[in-house]
Amino acid sequence: MNLLAGRALLRSMHPFLPPELEGRFSLDAALRIGTLPVVLASTRPEETLRAYIHSYLKEEIQAEALVRSLAGFARFLPIAALLHGQMVNVSSLARDAGVARTTVNDYLEILEDTLLAFRVPGFEARLRLRERKHPKLYWVDAGLVRAAKDQLGPLAVEERGPLFEGLVANCLRAWNDYRGLYDELNYWAPTEARGLEVDFLLRRGKRFVAIEAKAGTRYRPEDARGLDSIAELPRVSRRLLVYSQSPRLTTASGIEVVGFDELVTLLERGRL
């Protein structure tokens, strides 16, 4: 007998969002060590992150017998971290990890079930351009990504882009869980135009909001190529190009260029 039928509610908790840190939020720190409460409370955040990954493997994966081979899953974990913010080709990932394709599918589901990562599907529409169908993988926290790669310490230049995109993805997801801001989250990337992509396409009802995330601090026209192209998608009512820091401006084609702090304000106030 299910005594909770009709009464059980599911609530999701996420790493700290910028406003929850009440003025103590640092974008650089969020990209470097993440915003998990246990990490921010630690005097040795990098050691705490390493311990978190170790405990995850031993206490969550091994103790719960979630996989047949702990060694295989341990090999998979840093490879999956390298795919943070990228499209996931299961066959390629299986080759890199040295496991079967079906095993990779199981591993990805475990990452999601244990709340370490999530996938964003590609948007599909009947346009003249056919969209890609591989989902993109995002980890729930930048610190966990870096710990899984064993790449803690100062941020490398090549890390900033994927980590910033991941931070935006997690903010969108968290605020939606807390406030119900949209109905569906996808990314957009037509197969016939390699290199053309929009990181996030939010649907609410029949309306779409397109968002591109860039870790830079200065507007560059080439950063808006995807947002310019997605304008042909019906019912795209708003296009945002989000930089880590940027003064607000609007391009000739109507794209709003904003800094990360303004995106946070829009999400917090439900004005996206």
CSV table of C-alpha atoms in Angstrom, one decimal:
chain,number,residue,atom,x,y,z
A,1,MET,CA,0.0,0.0,0.0
A,2,ASN,CA,1.3,3.5,-0.9
A,3,LEU,CA,0.4,5.7,2.0
A,4,LEU,CA,1.9,8.7,0.2
A,5,ALA,CA,-0.3,8.5,-2.9
A,6,GLY,CA,-1.4,11.9,-4.0
A,7,ARG,CA,0.5,13.6,-1.2
A,8,ALA,CA,4.2,13.2,-1.9
A,9,LEU,CA,6.1,16.2,-3.3
A,10,LEU,CA,9.6,16.2,-4.8
A,11,ARG,CA,11.8,19.1,-4.1
A,12,SER,CA,15.3,19.6,-5.6
A,13,MET,CA,18.2,21.2,-3.9
A,14,HIS,CA,21.1,22.7,-5.8
A,15,PRO,CA,24.5,24.1,-5.0
A,16,PHE,CA,24.4,27.7,-3.8
A,17,LEU,CA,23.1,30.3,-6.2
A,18,PRO,CA,24.8,33.7,-6.3
A,19,PRO,CA,22.1,35.6,-4.3
A,20,GLU,CA,22.1,32.9,-1.6
A,21,LEU,CA,25.7,33.8,-0.8
A,22,GLU,CA,24.6,37.3,0.1
A,23,GLY,CA,27.4,39.4,-1.3
A,24,ARG,CA,30.1,36.7,-0.8
A,25,PHE,CA,29.7,35.3,-4.3
A,26,SER,CA,32.8,35.4,-6.5
A,27,LEU,CA,32.5,34.3,-10.1
A,28,ASP,CA,36.2,33.2,-10.2
A,29,ALA,CA,35.7,31.1,-7.1
A,30,ALA,CA,32.5,29.6,-8.4
A,31,LEU,CA,34.4,28.5,-11.5
A,32,ARG,CA,37.4,27.3,-9.5
A,33,ILE,CA,35.9,25.4,-6.6
A,34,GLY,CA,32.2,25.5,-7.2
A,35,THR,CA,29.4,26.5,-4.8
A,36,LEU,CA,28.7,23.3,-2.8
A,37,PRO,CA,28.0,24.2,0.9
A,38,VAL,CA,30.5,21.7,2.3
A,39,VAL,CA,33.2,23.0,0.0
A,40,LEU,CA,32.6,26.7,0.8
A,41,ALA,CA,32.5,25.9,4.5
A,42,SER,CA,35.9,24.2,4.3
A,43,THR,CA,39.3,25.9,5.1
A,44,ARG,CA,40.8,23.5,2.5
A,45,PRO,CA,38.3,23.5,-0.4
A,46,GLU,CA,40.4,21.6,-2.9
A,47,GLU,CA,41.1,18.8,-0.4
A,48,THR,CA,37.4,18.7,0.4
A,49,LEU,CA,36.5,18.3,-3.3
A,50,ARG,CA,39.0,15.4,-3.7
A,51,ALA,CA,37.5,13.8,-0.7
A,52,TYR,CA,34.0,14.3,-2.1
A,53,ILE,CA,34.8,12.4,-5.3
A,54,HIS,CA,36.6,9.7,-3.4
A,55,SER,CA,33.6,9.3,-1.0
A,56,TYR,CA,31.2,9.3,-4.0
A,57,LEU,CA,33.1,6.3,-5.6
A,58,LYS,CA,33.4,4.4,-2.3
A,59,GLU,CA,30.2,5.1,-0.5
A,60,GLU,CA,27.7,5.8,-3.3
A,61,ILE,CA,28.9,3.7,-6.2
A,62,GLN,CA,30.7,0.8,-4.5
A,63,ALA,CA,28.8,0.5,-1.3
A,64,GLU,CA,25.4,0.6,-3.1
A,65,ALA,CA,26.7,-1.8,-5.8
A,66,LEU,CA,25.6,0.5,-8.6
A,67,VAL,CA,28.2,-0.9,-11.1
A,68,ARG,CA,29.8,-4.2,-11.7
A,69,SER,CA,33.3,-2.7,-12.1
A,70,LEU,CA,34.3,0.2,-9.9
A,71,ALA,CA,37.6,0.4,-11.8
A,72,GLY,CA,35.6,0.9,-15.1
A,73,PHE,CA,33.4,3.6,-13.6
A,74,ALA,CA,36.5,5.3,-12.1
A,75,ARG,CA,38.0,5.4,-15.5
A,76,PHE,CA,34.8,6.8,-17.0
A,77,LEU,CA,34.4,9.6,-14.4
A,78,PRO,CA,37.3,11.9,-15.5
A,79,ILE,CA,36.4,11.4,-19.2
A,80,ALA,CA,32.8,12.4,-18.5
A,81,ALA,CA,34.2,15.5,-16.7
A,82,LEU,CA,36.1,16.4,-19.8
A,83,LEU,CA,32.8,16.4,-21.7
A,84,HIS,CA,31.2,19.1,-19.4
A,85,GLY,CA,29.2,21.3,-21.7
A,86,GLN,CA,29.8,19.2,-24.7
A,87,MET,CA,27.6,16.9,-26.8
A,88,VAL,CA,27.9,13.3,-25.7
A,89,ASN,CA,28.7,10.7,-28.4
A,90,VAL,CA,28.2,7.5,-26.5
A,91,SER,CA,30.2,5.4,-28.9
A,92,SER,CA,33.2,7.7,-28.7
A,93,LEU,CA,32.9,7.9,-24.9
A,94,ALA,CA,32.8,4.1,-24.7
A,95,ARG,CA,36.0,3.8,-26.7
A,96,ASP,CA,37.8,6.4,-24.6
A,97,ALA,CA,36.7,4.7,-21.3
A,98,GLY,CA,37.4,1.2,-22.5
A,99,VAL,CA,33.9,-0.1,-21.8
A,100,ALA,CA,30.9,-1.2,-23.8
A,101,ARG,CA,28.4,1.3,-25.3
A,102,THR,CA,25.6,-0.1,-23.1
A,103,THR,CA,27.8,0.3,-20.1
A,104,VAL,CA,28.4,4.0,-20.9
A,105,ASN,CA,24.6,4.5,-21.1
A,106,ASP,CA,24.3,2.9,-17.7
A,107,TYR,CA,27.1,5.1,-16.3
A,108,LEU,CA,25.5,8.3,-17.6
A,109,GLU,CA,22.2,7.3,-16.0
A,110,ILE,CA,24.0,6.7,-12.7
A,111,LEU,CA,25.6,10.2,-12.9
A,112,GLU,CA,22.1,11.6,-13.3
A,113,ASP,CA,20.4,9.4,-10.7
A,114,THR,CA,23.1,10.3,-8.1
A,115,LEU,CA,22.6,14.0,-9.0
A,116,LEU,CA,26.1,14.6,-10.2
A,117,ALA,CA,25.2,15.5,-13.8
A,118,PHE,CA,22.4,16.1,-16.1
A,119,ARG,CA,21.8,16.0,-19.9
A,120,VAL,CA,20.3,18.7,-22.1
A,121,PRO,CA,18.7,17.4,-25.3
A,122,GLY,CA,19.1,19.0,-28.7
A,123,PHE,CA,16.0,20.9,-29.9
A,124,GLU,CA,14.2,19.4,-32.9
A,125,ALA,CA,12.0,21.3,-35.2
A,126,ARG,CA,10.7,21.0,-38.8
A,127,LEU,CA,13.0,23.7,-40.2
A,128,ARG,CA,15.1,23.6,-43.4
A,129,LEU,CA,18.0,22.8,-41.1
A,130,ARG,CA,18.1,19.4,-39.3
A,131,GLU,CA,19.2,19.6,-35.7
A,132,ARG,CA,21.7,17.4,-33.9
A,133,LYS,CA,20.3,14.9,-31.5
A,134,HIS,CA,23.2,14.1,-29.2
A,135,PRO,CA,22.5,15.5,-25.8
A,136,LYS,CA,24.9,17.8,-24.0
A,137,LEU,CA,26.3,16.8,-20.6
A,138,TYR,CA,26.6,19.2,-17.7
A,139,TRP,CA,27.9,18.5,-14.2
A,140,VAL,CA,26.0,20.1,-11.4
A,141,ASP,CA,29.1,22.0,-10.0
A,142,ALA,CA,32.3,23.3,-11.4
A,143,GLY,CA,34.3,22.2,-8.4
A,144,LEU,CA,33.2,18.6,-8.9
A,145,VAL,CA,34.1,18.8,-12.6
A,146,ARG,CA,37.7,19.9,-11.8
A,147,ALA,CA,38.0,17.4,-8.9
A,148,ALA,CA,36.9,14.5,-11.2
A,149,LYS,CA,39.6,15.6,-13.7
A,150,ASP,CA,42.1,16.0,-10.9
A,151,GLN,CA,42.7,19.6,-12.2
A,152,LEU,CA,42.3,21.7,-9.2
A,153,GLY,CA,44.3,24.9,-8.5
A,154,PRO,CA,44.4,28.0,-10.7
A,155,LEU,CA,42.0,28.1,-13.6
A,156,ALA,CA,43.4,27.3,-17.0
A,157,VAL,CA,42.4,29.6,-19.8
A,158,GLU,CA,40.8,26.7,-21.7
A,159,GLU,CA,38.6,25.8,-18.7
A,160,ARG,CA,36.8,29.0,-18.3
A,161,GLY,CA,34.5,28.6,-21.3
A,162,PRO,CA,33.0,25.2,-20.5
A,163,LEU,CA,32.9,26.0,-16.7
A,164,PHE,CA,31.1,29.3,-17.3
A,165,GLU,CA,28.6,27.7,-19.7
A,166,GLY,CA,28.0,25.0,-17.0
A,167,LEU,CA,27.4,27.6,-14.4
A,168,VAL,CA,24.8,29.3,-16.5
A,169,ALA,CA,23.2,25.9,-17.2
A,170,ASN,CA,23.0,25.1,-13.5
A,171,CYS,CA,21.6,28.5,-12.7
A,172,LEU,CA,18.9,28.0,-15.3
A,173,ARG,CA,18.1,24.6,-14.0
A,174,ALA,CA,18.1,25.5,-10.4
A,175,TRP,CA,15.9,28.6,-10.7
A,176,ASN,CA,13.5,26.6,-12.8
A,177,ASP,CA,13.2,23.9,-10.1
A,178,TYR,CA,12.6,26.7,-7.5
A,179,ARG,CA,10.4,29.0,-9.5
A,180,GLY,CA,9.1,27.1,-12.6
A,181,LEU,CA,10.5,29.7,-15.1
A,182,TYR,CA,10.1,27.5,-18.2
A,183,ASP,CA,8.6,24.3,-19.5
A,184,GLU,CA,11.6,22.8,-21.4
A,185,LEU,CA,15.3,23.3,-21.7
A,186,ASN,CA,17.2,22.4,-24.9
A,187,TYR,CA,20.2,23.5,-26.9
A,188,TRP,CA,20.1,24.2,-30.7
A,189,ALA,CA,22.7,23.1,-33.2
A,190,PRO,CA,21.8,22.4,-36.9
A,191,THR,CA,23.8,19.6,-38.5
A,192,GLU,CA,24.2,21.4,-41.8
A,193,ALA,CA,26.1,24.3,-40.2
A,194,ARG,CA,29.0,23.0,-38.3
A,195,GLY,CA,30.1,25.3,-35.5
A,196,LEU,CA,26.7,27.0,-35.4
A,197,GLU,CA,25.1,26.6,-32.0
A,198,VAL,CA,23.0,28.2,-29.3
A,199,ASP,CA,23.8,26.9,-25.8
A,200,PHE,CA,20.3,27.1,-24.3
A,201,LEU,CA,16.8,27.3,-25.8
A,202,LEU,CA,14.1,27.8,-23.1
A,203,ARG,CA,10.5,27.1,-24.0
A,204,ARG,CA,7.6,28.5,-22.0
A,205,GLY,CA,4.2,27.7,-23.6
A,206,LYS,CA,4.7,28.7,-27.3
A,207,ARG,CA,7.5,31.2,-26.6
A,208,PHE,CA,11.2,30.6,-26.8
A,209,VAL,CA,14.1,32.4,-25.2
A,210,ALA,CA,17.6,31.7,-26.7
A,211,ILE,CA,20.7,32.1,-24.5
A,212,GLU,CA,24.4,31.9,-25.5
A,213,ALA,CA,27.0,31.9,-22.7
A,214,LYS,CA,30.6,33.3,-23.3
A,215,ALA,CA,33.3,33.5,-20.6
A,216,GLY,CA,34.7,36.7,-22.1
A,217,THR,CA,34.2,40.3,-21.0
A,218,ARG,CA,33.8,42.1,-24.3
A,219,TYR,CA,31.2,41.8,-27.1
A,220,ARG,CA,32.4,40.2,-30.3
A,221,PRO,CA,30.0,39.9,-33.3
A,222,GLU,CA,31.2,36.4,-34.0
A,223,ASP,CA,29.9,35.3,-30.6
A,224,ALA,CA,26.4,36.1,-31.9
A,225,ARG,CA,26.4,33.9,-35.0
A,226,GLY,CA,24.2,31.2,-33.4
A,227,LEU,CA,21.7,33.8,-32.0
A,228,ASP,CA,21.5,35.6,-35.3
A,229,SER,CA,20.7,32.3,-37.1
A,230,ILE,CA,18.1,31.1,-34.5
A,231,ALA,CA,16.1,34.2,-35.2
A,232,GLU,CA,14.4,32.2,-38.1
A,233,LEU,CA,13.0,29.8,-35.5
A,234,PRO,CA,9.3,30.7,-35.0
A,235,ARG,CA,8.3,32.3,-31.7
A,236,VAL,CA,11.8,33.2,-30.5
A,237,SER,CA,10.8,36.2,-28.5
A,238,ARG,CA,14.2,37.0,-26.8
A,239,ARG,CA,17.8,36.4,-27.5
A,240,LEU,CA,20.5,36.9,-24.8
A,241,LEU,CA,24.3,36.8,-25.2
A,242,VAL,CA,25.7,36.4,-21.6
A,243,TYR,CA,29.3,37.3,-20.8
A,244,SER,CA,31.0,36.8,-17.5
A,245,GLN,CA,31.2,40.6,-17.4
A,246,SER,CA,29.8,43.1,-19.9
A,247,PRO,CA,27.9,46.4,-20.1
A,248,ARG,CA,24.4,46.0,-21.3
A,249,LEU,CA,23.9,46.7,-25.0
A,250,THR,CA,21.5,45.6,-27.8
A,251,THR,CA,22.9,44.6,-31.2
A,252,ALA,CA,21.4,45.8,-34.5
A,253,SER,CA,19.6,42.5,-34.9
A,254,GLY,CA,18.0,42.8,-31.4
A,255,ILE,CA,20.3,40.5,-29.4
A,256,GLU,CA,20.6,41.6,-25.7
A,257,VAL,CA,24.2,41.5,-24.5
A,258,VAL,CA,24.4,41.3,-20.7
A,259,GLY,CA,26.8,40.3,-18.0
A,260,PHE,CA,26.3,37.3,-15.7
A,261,ASP,CA,25.2,39.4,-12.8
A,262,GLU,CA,22.3,40.8,-14.9
A,263,LEU,CA,21.3,37.3,-16.0
A,264,VAL,CA,21.2,36.4,-12.3
A,265,THR,CA,19.0,39.4,-11.6
A,266,LEU,CA,16.6,38.4,-14.4
A,267,LEU,CA,16.3,34.9,-13.1
A,268,GLU,CA,15.9,36.0,-9.5
A,269,ARG,CA,13.1,38.4,-10.5
A,270,GLY,CA,11.4,35.9,-13.0
A,271,ARG,CA,11.9,38.3,-15.9
A,272,LEU,CA,13.6,36.1,-18.4
